[in-house]
């Protein structure tokens, strides 16, 4: 079993699932994010389902996630800056949080224009889990092929830091559609200019 979880100290994977260190392969980063195709998270998960023969990957979000609140505030600030013409911040953290813009915008859209920042941040936890599963399948051909063949399952879940319960969300509701996508949708080996020239 491999679990992609949040780096938040309130959501330690081994304690959440009552397992010993080494019983599960744990990957953690701020907001259990998969906003880019390259990087150690995707490669590490490919290693899990390859040489380590993991049969299950869980993308685990958690309630009251600071990264999701930060991403929500970043989105709202960017919307405000766009209206006022004020430039948005560009720190490394702001760039990370801005990379979560699509999931925060999706959560805001699903809730409607009257939703508060707290409501959006709470809902974006589930939206981000679903987006993480989708991105993993799009970014990684080895994982996509193992899920397609039934050799590996990919599930989402949300840990409630108040109750200690985990809500399993199951597989992505659009799994057949995602698995049917062309593998060439994302080419991380070429720059956009090289793709445009070809």
XYZ file of C-alpha atoms in Angstrom:
198
model
C 0.000 0.000 0.000
C 1.221 3.485 -0.882
C -0.327 6.611 0.640
C 0.119 10.165 -0.612
C -0.810 12.384 2.307
C -0.331 15.895 3.594
C 2.803 16.984 5.445
C 0.624 18.410 8.232
C 1.805 16.988 11.560
C -1.839 16.460 12.579
C -2.235 13.775 9.894
C 0.524 11.189 10.457
C -0.234 8.299 8.106
C 0.971 5.465 10.342
C -1.161 6.678 13.241
C -4.202 7.417 11.046
C -4.200 3.815 9.756
C -2.831 2.204 12.946
C 0.160 0.614 11.229
C 3.836 0.351 12.073
C 6.484 2.305 10.177
C 7.332 0.267 7.108
C 3.864 -1.292 6.745
C 2.870 1.337 4.173
C 4.909 3.406 1.741
C 4.291 7.023 2.771
C 4.706 10.124 0.644
C 3.819 13.495 2.168
C 3.869 17.066 0.936
C 1.933 20.251 1.578
C -1.683 19.549 0.688
C -1.016 16.060 -0.759
C -0.533 17.857 -4.062
C 0.206 16.597 -7.540
C 0.187 19.873 -9.432
C 3.111 18.993 -11.731
C 3.919 15.909 -13.801
C 7.592 15.790 -12.943
C 9.019 15.264 -9.521
C 9.682 12.820 -6.792
C 6.053 12.059 -5.889
C 5.071 10.571 -9.253
C 8.388 8.745 -9.600
C 8.142 7.376 -6.060
C 4.601 6.105 -6.659
C 5.785 4.435 -9.874
C 8.492 2.737 -7.783
C 5.803 1.585 -5.322
C 3.674 -0.124 -7.967
C 6.730 -1.367 -9.882
C 9.541 -2.978 -7.875
C 7.646 -2.840 -4.544
C 4.471 -4.382 -6.088
C 2.025 -2.149 -4.194
C -1.555 -3.013 -5.161
C -3.239 0.065 -3.688
C -2.502 3.790 -3.837
C -4.498 6.091 -1.555
C -4.528 9.864 -2.039
C -5.384 11.110 1.456
C -6.516 14.639 2.212
C -7.538 15.902 5.643
C -9.948 18.376 7.144
C -8.764 21.835 8.197
C -5.831 21.625 5.773
C -3.659 24.726 5.938
C -2.472 24.262 2.362
C -6.059 24.192 1.097
C -6.920 27.307 3.128
C -3.768 28.984 1.795
C -4.653 27.991 -1.767
C -8.173 29.323 -1.275
C -6.861 32.642 0.060
C -4.352 32.816 -2.810
C -7.164 32.297 -5.330
C -9.387 34.893 -3.673
C -6.483 37.359 -3.452
C -5.672 36.767 -7.145
C -9.316 37.398 -8.065
C -9.240 40.615 -6.033
C -5.877 41.652 -7.533
C -7.247 41.060 -11.025
C -10.120 43.431 -10.309
C -7.926 46.120 -8.738
C -4.840 45.699 -10.948
C -2.612 44.944 -7.956
C 0.164 42.423 -8.742
C -0.020 39.072 -6.926
C 2.803 37.879 -4.637
C 5.444 35.574 -6.116
C 7.168 33.775 -3.204
C 7.854 30.038 -3.544
C 4.927 29.363 -1.222
C 2.643 31.625 -3.262
C 3.666 29.774 -6.429
C 2.915 26.406 -4.781
C -0.472 27.642 -3.616
C -1.209 29.241 -7.001
C -0.583 25.801 -8.564
C -3.639 24.667 -6.641
C -5.719 27.376 -8.323
C -7.693 24.994 -10.539
C -8.892 22.892 -7.580
C -9.842 25.942 -5.535
C -11.671 27.447 -8.505
C -13.505 24.139 -9.035
C -14.535 24.046 -5.367
C -15.720 27.663 -5.534
C -17.695 26.942 -8.702
C -19.318 23.828 -7.175
C -20.375 25.771 -4.063
C -21.551 28.895 -5.855
C -20.591 32.548 -5.644
C -21.861 33.082 -2.092
C -19.509 30.566 -0.481
C -17.153 31.810 2.223
C -13.404 31.195 2.230
C -13.857 28.608 5.010
C -16.550 26.757 3.043
C -14.404 26.729 -0.093
C -11.313 25.551 1.820
C -13.306 22.723 3.437
C -14.735 21.567 0.091
C -11.452 21.907 -1.790
C -10.010 19.069 0.328
C -12.174 16.521 -1.546
C -11.782 18.292 -4.877
C -8.000 18.177 -4.426
C -8.044 14.451 -3.625
C -10.010 13.757 -6.822
C -7.727 16.048 -8.825
C -4.678 14.292 -7.393
C -5.972 10.903 -8.467
C -6.784 12.221 -11.930
C -3.409 13.910 -12.341
C -1.551 10.811 -11.215
C -3.322 8.748 -13.867
C -2.653 11.349 -16.539
C 0.985 11.974 -15.580
C 2.096 8.355 -15.111
C 1.721 5.830 -17.888
C 3.000 2.926 -15.714
C 0.420 3.649 -12.994
C -2.340 4.258 -15.547
C -1.610 0.919 -17.220
C -1.576 -0.967 -13.909
C -4.902 0.613 -12.895
C -6.359 -0.142 -16.339
C -5.323 -3.805 -16.051
C -6.730 -4.079 -12.509
C -3.313 -4.842 -11.049
C -3.431 -1.639 -8.944
C -6.323 0.302 -7.450
C -6.262 4.038 -6.839
C -8.597 5.408 -4.153
C -9.208 8.736 -2.466
C -9.890 9.392 1.197
C -10.228 12.252 3.678
C -9.029 12.075 7.276
C -11.055 14.110 9.762
C -8.537 15.520 12.234
C -11.300 16.201 14.772
C -12.951 12.759 14.880
C -10.004 10.621 13.761
C -12.182 8.922 11.132
C -11.232 8.344 7.514
C -13.900 8.755 4.850
C -13.051 6.626 1.840
C -14.161 8.268 -1.385
C -13.478 5.274 -3.616
C -12.043 5.388 -7.088
C -12.329 8.454 -9.266
C -15.911 8.744 -10.595
C -14.546 9.443 -14.083
C -12.049 6.565 -14.010
C -13.118 4.966 -17.329
C -12.872 8.345 -19.072
C -9.450 9.133 -17.602
C -8.118 5.680 -18.470
C -9.398 6.105 -22.011
C -7.454 9.322 -22.581
C -4.556 9.336 -25.017
C -1.205 8.842 -23.289
C 0.221 11.722 -25.333
C -1.900 14.401 -23.677
C 0.998 15.492 -21.503
C 4.535 15.506 -22.795
C 6.966 16.434 -20.052
C 10.029 15.824 -22.258
C 9.392 18.773 -24.563
C 9.021 22.459 -23.956
C 5.833 24.157 -25.115
C 7.818 25.763 -27.932
C 9.050 22.378 -29.158
C 5.526 20.999 -29.023
C 4.206 24.010 -30.965
C 6.890 23.558 -33.618
C 6.107 19.881 -34.169
